[in-house]
Amino acid sequence: MAQMSSHMILLLGLLLLGLVQQSVGKESPAKKFQRQHMDPGNLINNDNNYCNHMMKARNMTKGRCKPVNTFIHEPKELVDAVCQESNITCKNGQQKCHQSSLPMTLTYCKQTGASKYPNCQYRASYLTKRIIVACEGKIYVPVHFDASV
Ligand SMILES: *[C@@H]1O[C@H](CO)[C@@H](O)[C@H](O)[C@H]1NC(C)=O
Ligand SMILES: *[C@@H]1O[C@H](CO)[C@@H](O)[C@H](O)[C@H]1NC(C)=O
């Protein structure tokens, strides 16, 4: 019996360690979406320096230059609420995408032709378009930026 409970404690300890490691080491898809696509504070940043700075600051130029990325300049609540819109099919065929009913303020960053890792260079376009995001989770929130239309 004593043997059993010490095993149980060890098992529980390992389980807890695993959970802690997971929460420290691994970014959730929702957090990743926030890091890669959310920038509610900056409303007018229609220049290449914005993209060059932000792509780096948000860790999208590590190991390689992420070729394209869209930043959303709207409040988190508004972007999260897109998940409540009726579902549409994503580019990859999954049916968990949702389109915003209203256009949103966006900056689209695209890697320039001359840009070479590790000197990732981007061109910025300022857009006002509806967004399509994929949503997931018990708290159903955006996890992937699918398109702007
Ligand atoms: C970028 O990566 C560094 C090192 O891995 C980390 O400390 C930092 O928090 C990351 N930045 C963002 C915005 O996630
Ligand atoms: C919406 O999601 C439901 C359930 O996942 C699915 O059955 C339905 O086909 C989806 N609708 C569209 C338009 O993708």
Tab-separated table of N, CA and C and ligand atoms in Angstrom:
chain	number	residue	atom	x	y	z
A	1	MET	N	0.828	-1.207	0.000
A	1	MET	CA	0.000	0.000	0.000
A	1	MET	C	0.865	1.261	0.000
A	2	ALA	N	1.890	1.229	0.881
A	2	ALA	CA	2.800	2.371	0.952
A	2	ALA	C	3.538	2.524	-0.372
A	3	GLN	N	3.915	1.375	-0.941
A	3	GLN	CA	4.597	1.339	-2.242
A	3	GLN	C	3.735	2.007	-3.309
A	4	MET	N	2.479	1.599	-3.303
A	4	MET	CA	1.499	2.083	-4.264
A	4	MET	C	1.373	3.611	-4.211
A	5	SER	N	1.215	4.139	-3.000
A	5	SER	CA	0.954	5.576	-2.910
A	5	SER	C	2.192	6.389	-3.300
A	6	SER	N	3.380	5.838	-3.034
A	6	SER	CA	4.565	6.607	-3.446
A	6	SER	C	4.678	6.626	-4.971
A	7	HIS	N	4.242	5.507	-5.584
A	7	HIS	CA	4.196	5.492	-7.044
A	7	HIS	C	3.195	6.516	-7.571
A	8	MET	N	2.073	6.562	-6.888
A	8	MET	CA	1.020	7.488	-7.306
A	8	MET	C	1.518	8.936	-7.226
A	9	ILE	N	2.233	9.200	-6.129
A	9	ILE	CA	2.745	10.567	-5.937
A	9	ILE	C	3.748	10.902	-7.038
A	10	LEU	N	4.593	9.935	-7.349
A	10	LEU	CA	5.578	10.143	-8.403
A	10	LEU	C	4.873	10.431	-9.732
A	11	LEU	N	3.842	9.628	-9.993
A	11	LEU	CA	3.083	9.769	-11.235
A	11	LEU	C	2.434	11.145	-11.312
A	12	LEU	N	1.836	11.536	-10.206
A	12	LEU	CA	1.169	12.827	-10.129
A	12	LEU	C	2.180	13.953	-10.356
A	13	GLY	N	3.341	13.789	-9.745
A	13	GLY	CA	4.409	14.781	-9.884
A	13	GLY	C	4.829	14.928	-11.336
A	14	LEU	N	4.999	13.797	-12.004
A	14	LEU	CA	5.405	13.820	-13.413
A	14	LEU	C	4.338	14.478	-14.272
A	15	LEU	N	3.099	14.181	-13.935
A	15	LEU	CA	1.972	14.735	-14.669
A	15	LEU	C	1.969	16.264	-14.538
A	16	LEU	N	2.141	16.721	-13.309
A	16	LEU	CA	2.162	18.165	-13.048
A	16	LEU	C	3.321	18.823	-13.779
A	17	LEU	N	4.477	18.184	-13.730
A	17	LEU	CA	5.659	18.707	-14.402
A	17	LEU	C	5.377	18.858	-15.899
A	18	GLY	N	4.727	17.825	-16.436
A	18	GLY	CA	4.382	17.847	-17.858
A	18	GLY	C	3.470	19.011	-18.194
A	19	LEU	N	2.484	19.233	-17.344
A	19	LEU	CA	1.530	20.320	-17.579
A	19	LEU	C	2.234	21.666	-17.519
A	20	VAL	N	3.116	21.827	-16.523
A	20	VAL	CA	3.844	23.089	-16.359
A	20	VAL	C	4.723	23.329	-17.579
A	21	GLN	N	5.439	22.284	-17.997
A	21	GLN	CA	6.319	22.415	-19.155
A	21	GLN	C	5.531	22.803	-20.397
A	22	GLN	N	4.364	22.188	-20.523
A	22	GLN	CA	3.552	22.461	-21.702
A	22	GLN	C	3.103	23.921	-21.705
A	23	SER	N	2.676	24.414	-20.542
A	23	SER	CA	2.161	25.781	-20.503
A	23	SER	C	3.299	26.796	-20.651
A	24	VAL	N	4.502	26.431	-20.223
A	24	VAL	CA	5.638	27.354	-20.349
A	24	VAL	C	6.203	27.299	-21.766
A	25	GLY	N	6.383	26.065	-22.278
A	25	GLY	CA	7.118	25.889	-23.510
A	25	GLY	C	6.318	26.088	-24.767
A	26	LYS	N	5.035	25.749	-24.720
A	26	LYS	CA	4.308	25.711	-25.978
A	26	LYS	C	3.256	26.803	-26.060
A	27	GLU	N	3.309	27.529	-27.160
A	27	GLU	CA	2.365	28.606	-27.384
A	27	GLU	C	1.061	27.999	-27.908
A	28	SER	N	-0.062	28.391	-27.338
A	28	SER	CA	-1.343	27.870	-27.821
A	28	SER	C	-1.646	28.495	-29.180
A	29	PRO	N	-2.475	27.810	-29.987
A	29	PRO	CA	-2.847	28.389	-31.288
A	29	PRO	C	-3.484	29.776	-31.145
A	30	ALA	N	-4.262	29.982	-30.092
A	30	ALA	CA	-4.902	31.283	-29.869
A	30	ALA	C	-3.857	32.361	-29.576
A	31	LYS	N	-2.849	32.014	-28.763
A	31	LYS	CA	-1.768	32.952	-28.441
A	31	LYS	C	-0.953	33.260	-29.695
A	32	LYS	N	-0.737	32.224	-30.492
A	32	LYS	CA	0.030	32.397	-31.729
A	32	LYS	C	-0.688	33.377	-32.665
A	33	PHE	N	-2.006	33.234	-32.740
A	33	PHE	CA	-2.793	34.162	-33.562
A	33	PHE	C	-2.613	35.591	-33.056
A	34	GLN	N	-2.661	35.749	-31.740
A	34	GLN	CA	-2.483	37.083	-31.143
A	34	GLN	C	-1.111	37.656	-31.512
A	35	ARG	N	-0.094	36.821	-31.376
A	35	ARG	CA	1.270	37.272	-31.665
A	35	ARG	C	1.434	37.652	-33.143
A	36	GLN	N	0.900	36.827	-34.021
A	36	GLN	CA	1.154	37.042	-35.443
A	36	GLN	C	0.238	38.083	-36.089
A	37	HIS	N	-0.969	38.249	-35.546
A	37	HIS	CA	-1.942	39.051	-36.293
A	37	HIS	C	-2.568	40.231	-35.562
A	38	MET	N	-2.428	40.291	-34.248
A	38	MET	CA	-3.134	41.363	-33.542
A	38	MET	C	-2.210	42.535	-33.214
A	39	ASP	N	-2.645	43.724	-33.632
A	39	ASP	CA	-1.942	44.940	-33.262
A	39	ASP	C	-2.962	46.070	-33.152
A	40	PRO	N	-3.805	45.992	-32.125
A	40	PRO	CA	-4.924	46.925	-32.022
A	40	PRO	C	-4.509	48.380	-31.804
A	41	GLY	N	-3.338	48.599	-31.223
A	41	GLY	CA	-2.960	49.968	-30.874
A	41	GLY	C	-2.629	50.845	-32.066
A	42	ASN	N	-2.065	50.266	-33.118
A	42	ASN	CA	-1.553	51.075	-34.223
A	42	ASN	C	-2.562	51.192	-35.345
A	43	LEU	N	-3.097	52.398	-35.519
A	43	LEU	CA	-4.144	52.546	-36.517
A	43	LEU	C	-3.607	52.960	-37.874
A	44	ILE	N	-2.592	53.794	-37.909
A	44	ILE	CA	-2.066	54.211	-39.201
A	44	ILE	C	-0.565	53.924	-39.244
A	45	ASN	N	-0.212	52.877	-39.928
A	45	ASN	CA	1.188	52.479	-40.001
A	45	ASN	C	1.519	52.016	-41.397
A	46	ASN	N	1.096	52.807	-42.338
A	46	ASN	CA	1.175	52.386	-43.716
A	46	ASN	C	2.578	52.557	-44.278
A	47	ASP	N	3.558	51.976	-43.606
A	47	ASP	CA	4.876	52.052	-44.223
A	47	ASP	C	5.670	50.763	-44.023
A	48	ASN	N	6.685	50.631	-44.869
A	48	ASN	CA	7.449	49.394	-44.871
A	48	ASN	C	8.182	49.185	-43.547
A	49	ASN	N	8.585	50.305	-42.895
A	49	ASN	CA	9.283	50.172	-41.622
A	49	ASN	C	8.410	49.486	-40.577
A	50	TYR	N	7.123	49.756	-40.650
A	50	TYR	CA	6.207	49.093	-39.721
A	50	TYR	C	6.316	47.581	-39.898
A	51	CYS	N	6.246	47.129	-41.134
A	51	CYS	CA	6.327	45.686	-41.401
A	51	CYS	C	7.693	45.132	-41.004
A	52	ASN	N	8.749	45.820	-41.409
A	52	ASN	CA	10.094	45.339	-41.082
A	52	ASN	C	10.264	45.203	-39.578
A	53	HIS	N	9.769	46.194	-38.843
A	53	HIS	CA	9.880	46.171	-37.389
A	53	HIS	C	8.994	45.080	-36.778
A	54	MET	N	7.732	45.073	-37.194
A	54	MET	CA	6.765	44.173	-36.555
A	54	MET	C	7.014	42.697	-36.865
A	55	MET	N	7.413	42.397	-38.096
A	55	MET	CA	7.670	40.997	-38.446
A	55	MET	C	8.785	40.433	-37.567
A	56	LYS	N	9.754	41.303	-37.254
A	56	LYS	CA	10.858	40.898	-36.397
A	56	LYS	C	10.415	40.830	-34.936
A	57	ALA	N	9.748	41.894	-34.491
A	57	ALA	CA	9.326	41.977	-33.079
A	57	ALA	C	8.395	40.830	-32.714
A	58	ARG	N	7.597	40.356	-33.678
A	58	ARG	CA	6.644	39.275	-33.400
A	58	ARG	C	7.201	37.901	-33.797
A	59	ASN	N	8.498	37.827	-33.929
A	59	ASN	CA	9.187	36.544	-34.146
A	59	ASN	C	8.766	35.808	-35.420
A	60	MET	N	8.579	36.560	-36.490
A	60	MET	CA	8.242	35.891	-37.752
A	60	MET	C	9.407	35.934	-38.740
A	61	THR	N	10.567	36.317	-38.217
A	61	THR	CA	11.773	36.317	-39.061
A	61	THR	C	12.857	35.465	-38.408
A	62	LYS	N	12.397	34.451	-37.649
A	62	LYS	CA	13.337	33.538	-36.996
A	62	LYS	C	13.452	32.264	-37.813
A	63	GLY	N	14.650	31.924	-38.233
A	63	GLY	CA	14.845	30.710	-39.018
A	63	GLY	C	14.558	30.923	-40.495
A	64	ARG	N	13.582	31.765	-40.785
A	64	ARG	CA	13.248	32.132	-42.162
A	64	ARG	C	12.394	33.392	-42.109
A	65	CYS	N	12.212	34.021	-43.265
A	65	CYS	CA	11.323	35.175	-43.331
A	65	CYS	C	9.925	34.644	-43.645
A	66	LYS	N	8.953	34.877	-42.788
A	66	LYS	CA	7.578	34.510	-43.150
A	66	LYS	C	7.193	35.378	-44.346
A	67	PRO	N	6.764	34.763	-45.474
A	67	PRO	CA	6.609	35.533	-46.717
A	67	PRO	C	5.503	36.589	-46.699
A	68	VAL	N	4.371	36.282	-46.096
A	68	VAL	CA	3.286	37.269	-45.998
A	68	VAL	C	2.642	37.169	-44.628
A	69	ASN	N	2.146	38.290	-44.152
A	69	ASN	CA	1.439	38.289	-42.869
A	69	ASN	C	0.554	39.521	-42.776
A	70	THR	N	-0.615	39.341	-42.197
A	70	THR	CA	-1.556	40.452	-42.026
A	70	THR	C	-1.698	40.815	-40.556
A	71	PHE	N	-1.576	42.105	-40.252
A	71	PHE	CA	-1.841	42.604	-38.896
A	71	PHE	C	-3.210	43.280	-38.863
A	72	ILE	N	-3.943	43.008	-37.798
A	72	ILE	CA	-5.295	43.550	-37.636
A	72	ILE	C	-5.255	44.663	-36.593
A	73	HIS	N	-5.697	45.862	-36.996
A	73	HIS	CA	-5.680	47.004	-36.071
A	73	HIS	C	-7.077	47.270	-35.528
A	74	GLU	N	-7.615	46.290	-34.865
A	74	GLU	CA	-8.952	46.417	-34.269
A	74	GLU	C	-8.887	45.810	-32.872
A	75	PRO	N	-9.838	46.197	-32.002
A	75	PRO	CA	-9.830	45.637	-30.634
A	75	PRO	C	-10.009	44.121	-30.633
A	76	LYS	N	-9.386	43.467	-29.667
A	76	LYS	CA	-9.445	42.011	-29.562
A	76	LYS	C	-10.889	41.506	-29.508
A	77	GLU	N	-11.743	42.224	-28.788
A	77	GLU	CA	-13.135	41.767	-28.625
A	77	GLU	C	-13.820	41.681	-29.987
A	78	LEU	N	-13.511	42.656	-30.839
A	78	LEU	CA	-14.138	42.716	-32.155
A	78	LEU	C	-13.663	41.554	-33.033
A	79	VAL	N	-12.391	41.242	-32.936
A	79	VAL	CA	-11.816	40.166	-33.751
A	79	VAL	C	-12.286	38.807	-33.211
A	80	ASP	N	-12.289	38.648	-31.895
A	80	ASP	CA	-12.806	37.406	-31.299
A	80	ASP	C	-14.264	37.179	-31.700
A	81	ALA	N	-15.021	38.263	-31.808
A	81	ALA	CA	-16.448	38.167	-32.109
A	81	ALA	C	-16.707	37.640	-33.519
A	82	VAL	N	-15.715	37.702	-34.393
A	82	VAL	CA	-15.879	37.181	-35.754
A	82	VAL	C	-16.203	35.681	-35.697
A	83	CYS	N	-15.710	34.998	-34.677
A	83	CYS	CA	-15.974	33.559	-34.511
A	83	CYS	C	-17.456	33.270	-34.302
A	84	GLN	N	-18.227	34.298	-33.951
A	84	GLN	CA	-19.670	34.105	-33.743
A	84	GLN	C	-20.455	34.252	-35.046
A	85	GLU	N	-19.811	34.725	-36.091
A	85	GLU	CA	-20.471	34.809	-37.402
A	85	GLU	C	-20.672	33.389	-37.945
A	86	SER	N	-21.603	33.249	-38.880
A	86	SER	CA	-21.866	31.897	-39.385
A	86	SER	C	-20.626	31.336	-40.088
A	87	ASN	N	-20.468	30.014	-40.032
A	87	ASN	CA	-19.240	29.410	-40.545
A	87	ASN	C	-19.236	29.290	-42.059
A	88	ILE	N	-18.070	29.457	-42.611
A	88	ILE	CA	-17.842	29.263	-44.043
A	88	ILE	C	-16.639	28.332	-44.214
A	89	THR	N	-16.423	27.891	-45.430
A	89	THR	CA	-15.331	26.955	-45.675
A	89	THR	C	-14.006	27.704	-45.793
A	90	CYS	N	-12.981	27.198	-45.125
A	90	CYS	CA	-11.644	27.793	-45.192
A	90	CYS	C	-10.972	27.395	-46.508
A	91	LYS	N	-9.864	28.052	-46.837
A	91	LYS	CA	-9.088	27.718	-48.033
A	91	LYS	C	-8.693	26.248	-48.043
A	92	ASN	N	-8.411	25.690	-46.869
A	92	ASN	CA	-7.965	24.290	-46.803
A	92	ASN	C	-9.131	23.305	-46.777
A	93	GLY	N	-10.367	23.807	-46.952
A	93	GLY	CA	-11.517	22.915	-47.026
A	93	GLY	C	-12.216	22.670	-45.706
A	94	GLN	N	-11.582	23.065	-44.592
A	94	GLN	CA	-12.233	22.890	-43.294
A	94	GLN	C	-13.374	23.891	-43.158
A	95	GLN	N	-14.366	23.523	-42.359
A	95	GLN	CA	-15.577	24.343	-42.281
A	95	GLN	C	-15.623	25.192	-41.031
A	96	LYS	N	-14.475	25.584	-40.538
A	96	LYS	CA	-14.486	26.322	-39.269
A	96	LYS	C	-14.052	27.773	-39.447
A	97	CYS	N	-14.227	28.307	-40.659
A	97	CYS	CA	-13.874	29.702	-40.881
A	97	CYS	C	-15.084	30.607	-40.718
A	98	HIS	N	-14.795	31.875	-40.446
A	98	HIS	CA	-15.843	32.861	-40.204
A	98	HIS	C	-15.387	34.183	-40.794
A	99	GLN	N	-16.337	34.888	-41.411
A	99	GLN	CA	-15.998	36.159	-42.058
A	99	GLN	C	-16.596	37.310	-41.270
A	100	SER	N	-15.814	38.360	-41.079
A	100	SER	CA	-16.319	39.518	-40.334
A	100	SER	C	-17.412	40.203	-41.150
A	101	SER	N	-18.441	40.669	-40.480
A	101	SER	CA	-19.538	41.337	-41.183
A	101	SER	C	-19.100	42.739	-41.610
A	102	LEU	N	-18.113	43.297	-40.898
A	102	LEU	CA	-17.637	44.638	-41.226
A	102	LEU	C	-16.189	44.590	-41.699
A	103	PRO	N	-15.800	45.551	-42.566
A	103	PRO	CA	-14.389	45.646	-42.943
A	103	PRO	C	-13.550	46.065	-41.734
A	104	MET	N	-12.309	45.635	-41.717
A	104	MET	CA	-11.408	45.975	-40.619
A	104	MET	C	-10.151	46.640	-41.168
A	105	THR	N	-9.500	47.409	-40.295
A	105	THR	CA	-8.270	48.095	-40.663
A	105	THR	C	-7.103	47.123	-40.545
A	106	LEU	N	-6.392	46.926	-41.654
A	106	LEU	CA	-5.344	45.904	-41.714
A	106	LEU	C	-4.051	46.457	-42.304
A	107	THR	N	-2.939	45.870	-41.926
A	107	THR	CA	-1.689	46.083	-42.661
A	107	THR	C	-1.225	44.728	-43.189
A	108	TYR	N	-1.070	44.669	-44.494
A	108	TYR	CA	-0.611	43.448	-45.149
A	108	TYR	C	0.879	43.606	-45.420
A	109	CYS	N	1.684	42.699	-44.878
A	109	CYS	CA	3.133	42.753	-45.067
A	109	CYS	C	3.552	41.639	-46.016
A	110	LYS	N	4.282	42.019	-47.053
A	110	LYS	CA	4.728	41.037	-48.042
A	110	LYS	C	6.231	41.183	-48.225
A	111	GLN	N	6.911	40.062	-48.169
A	111	GLN	CA	8.367	40.071	-48.321
A	111	GLN	C	8.733	40.591	-49.713
A	112	THR	N	9.749	41.459	-49.791
A	112	THR	CA	10.157	41.985	-51.098
A	112	THR	C	10.986	40.939	-51.840
A	113	GLY	N	11.037	41.077	-53.145
A	113	GLY	CA	11.783	40.129	-53.966
A	113	GLY	C	13.262	40.101	-53.629
A	114	ALA	N	13.809	41.253	-53.251
A	114	ALA	CA	15.240	41.351	-52.970
A	114	ALA	C	15.585	40.876	-51.554
A	115	SER	N	14.578	40.709	-50.732
A	115	SER	CA	14.791	40.348	-49.329
A	115	SER	C	15.363	38.943	-49.191
A	116	LYS	N	16.428	38.842	-48.377
A	116	LYS	CA	17.064	37.528	-48.166
A	116	LYS	C	17.271	37.311	-46.676
A	117	TYR	N	16.872	36.145	-46.171
A	117	TYR	CA	17.109	35.814	-44.785
A	117	TYR	C	18.604	35.914	-44.495
A	118	PRO	N	19.073	36.463	-43.365
A	118	PRO	CA	18.266	36.944	-42.236
A	118	PRO	C	17.821	38.401	-42.336
A	119	ASN	N	18.097	39.072	-43.466
A	119	ASN	CA	17.649	40.469	-43.602
A	119	ASN	C	16.288	40.510	-44.273
A	120	CYS	N	15.273	40.155	-43.491
A	120	CYS	CA	13.915	40.085	-44.037
A	120	CYS	C	13.388	41.502	-44.264
A	121	GLN	N	12.998	41.783	-45.492
A	121	GLN	CA	12.472	43.101	-45.856
A	121	GLN	C	11.048	42.955	-46.365
A	122	TYR	N	10.207	43.902	-45.986
A	122	TYR	CA	8.786	43.793	-46.333
A	122	TYR	C	8.249	45.062	-46.966
A	123	ARG	N	7.215	44.890	-47.750
A	123	ARG	CA	6.451	46.015	-48.276
A	123	ARG	C	5.084	45.992	-47.588
A	124	ALA	N	4.636	47.158	-47.179
A	124	ALA	CA	3.369	47.261	-46.442
A	124	ALA	C	2.245	47.743	-47.354
A	125	SER	N	1.068	47.166	-47.183
A	125	SER	CA	-0.136	47.720	-47.806
A	125	SER	C	-1.179	47.906	-46.720
A	126	TYR	N	-1.807	49.039	-46.768
A	126	TYR	CA	-2.822	49.376	-45.798
A	126	TYR	C	-4.170	49.024	-46.411
A	127	LEU	N	-4.923	48.156	-45.739
A	127	LEU	CA	-6.177	47.672	-46.313
A	127	LEU	C	-7.346	47.894	-45.361
A	128	THR	N	-8.529	48.052	-45.926
A	128	THR	CA	-9.746	48.006	-45.133
A	128	THR	C	-10.609	46.935	-45.776
A	129	LYS	N	-10.558	45.748	-45.202
A	129	LYS	CA	-11.258	44.603	-45.786
A	129	LYS	C	-11.861	43.734	-44.694
A	130	ARG	N	-12.790	42.908	-45.105
A	130	ARG	CA	-13.336	41.921	-44.170
A	130	ARG	C	-12.290	40.832	-43.968
A	131	ILE	N	-12.263	40.267	-42.783
A	131	ILE	CA	-11.299	39.201	-42.530
A	131	ILE	C	-12.019	37.851	-42.445
A	132	ILE	N	-11.288	36.809	-42.828
A	132	ILE	CA	-11.773	35.432	-42.639
A	132	ILE	C	-10.779	34.728	-41.728
A	133	VAL	N	-11.275	34.251	-40.593
A	133	VAL	CA	-10.415	33.553	-39.643
A	133	VAL	C	-10.987	32.171	-39.348
A	134	ALA	N	-10.089	31.249	-39.003
A	134	ALA	CA	-10.519	29.948	-38.490
A	134	ALA	C	-10.546	30.051	-36.972
A	135	CYS	N	-11.537	29.407	-36.362
A	135	CYS	CA	-11.680	29.463	-34.909
A	135	CYS	C	-11.673	28.053	-34.335
A	136	GLU	N	-11.216	27.962	-33.088
A	136	GLU	CA	-11.122	26.669	-32.412
A	136	GLU	C	-11.243	26.870	-30.919
A	137	GLY	N	-11.518	25.768	-30.230
A	137	GLY	CA	-11.411	25.750	-28.774
A	137	GLY	C	-12.730	25.828	-28.055
A	138	LYS	N	-12.688	25.487	-26.761
A	138	LYS	CA	-13.870	25.543	-25.907
A	138	LYS	C	-14.309	26.989	-25.799
A	139	ILE	N	-13.313	27.881	-25.552
A	139	ILE	CA	-13.555	29.312	-25.728
A	139	ILE	C	-13.218	29.542	-27.192
A	140	TYR	N	-14.256	29.673	-28.017
A	140	TYR	CA	-14.107	29.622	-29.475
A	140	TYR	C	-13.510	30.935	-29.990
A	141	VAL	N	-12.201	30.911	-30.258
A	141	VAL	CA	-11.480	32.136	-30.636
A	141	VAL	C	-10.645	31.898	-31.902
A	142	PRO	N	-10.204	32.982	-32.565
A	142	PRO	CA	-9.418	32.827	-33.791
A	142	PRO	C	-8.070	32.134	-33.542
A	143	VAL	N	-7.732	31.212	-34.439
A	143	VAL	CA	-6.450	30.508	-34.345
A	143	VAL	C	-5.671	30.575	-35.657
A	144	HIS	N	-6.313	31.112	-36.692
A	144	HIS	CA	-5.653	31.149	-38.005
A	144	HIS	C	-6.273	32.275	-38.835
A	145	PHE	N	-5.401	33.038	-39.501
A	145	PHE	CA	-5.878	34.083	-40.403
A	145	PHE	C	-5.966	33.470	-41.804
A	146	ASP	N	-7.167	33.371	-42.350
A	146	ASP	CA	-7.322	32.673	-43.624
A	146	ASP	C	-7.213	33.612	-44.822
A	147	ALA	N	-7.867	34.775	-44.744
A	147	ALA	CA	-7.875	35.690	-45.895
A	147	ALA	C	-8.487	37.029	-45.501
A	148	SER	N	-8.274	38.007	-46.378
A	148	SER	CA	-9.056	39.249	-46.271
A	148	SER	C	-9.754	39.411	-47.606
A	149	VAL	N	-11.005	39.861	-47.562
A	149	VAL	CA	-11.801	39.939	-48.800
A	149	VAL	C	-12.548	41.267	-48.901
B	1	LIG	C1	10.145	36.114	-29.374
B	1	LIG	O1	11.053	35.103	-29.011
B	1	LIG	C2	11.795	35.411	-27.840
B	1	LIG	C3	12.833	34.330	-27.629
B	1	LIG	O2	12.342	33.067	-27.952
B	1	LIG	C4	10.821	35.558	-26.669
B	1	LIG	O3	11.529	35.855	-25.486
B	1	LIG	C5	9.826	36.653	-26.973
B	1	LIG	O4	8.869	36.731	-25.940
B	1	LIG	C6	9.125	36.387	-28.284
B	1	LIG	N1	8.283	37.526	-28.644
B	1	LIG	C7	6.977	37.420	-28.837
B	1	LIG	C8	6.264	38.668	-29.237
B	1	LIG	O5	6.375	36.364	-28.709
B	2	LIG	C1	-20.713	24.823	-40.538
B	2	LIG	O1	-20.295	23.898	-39.558
B	2	LIG	C2	-21.125	22.757	-39.471
B	2	LIG	C3	-20.655	21.929	-38.299
B	2	LIG	O2	-19.258	21.869	-38.206
B	2	LIG	C4	-21.065	21.997	-40.800
B	2	LIG	O3	-21.897	20.866	-40.745
B	2	LIG	C5	-21.525	22.923	-41.914
B	2	LIG	O4	-21.392	22.286	-43.158
B	2	LIG	C6	-20.700	24.195	-41.910
B	2	LIG	N1	-21.200	25.130	-42.912
B	2	LIG	C7	-20.426	25.645	-43.869
B	2	LIG	C8	-21.081	26.610	-44.797
B	2	LIG	O5	-19.244	25.389	-43.984
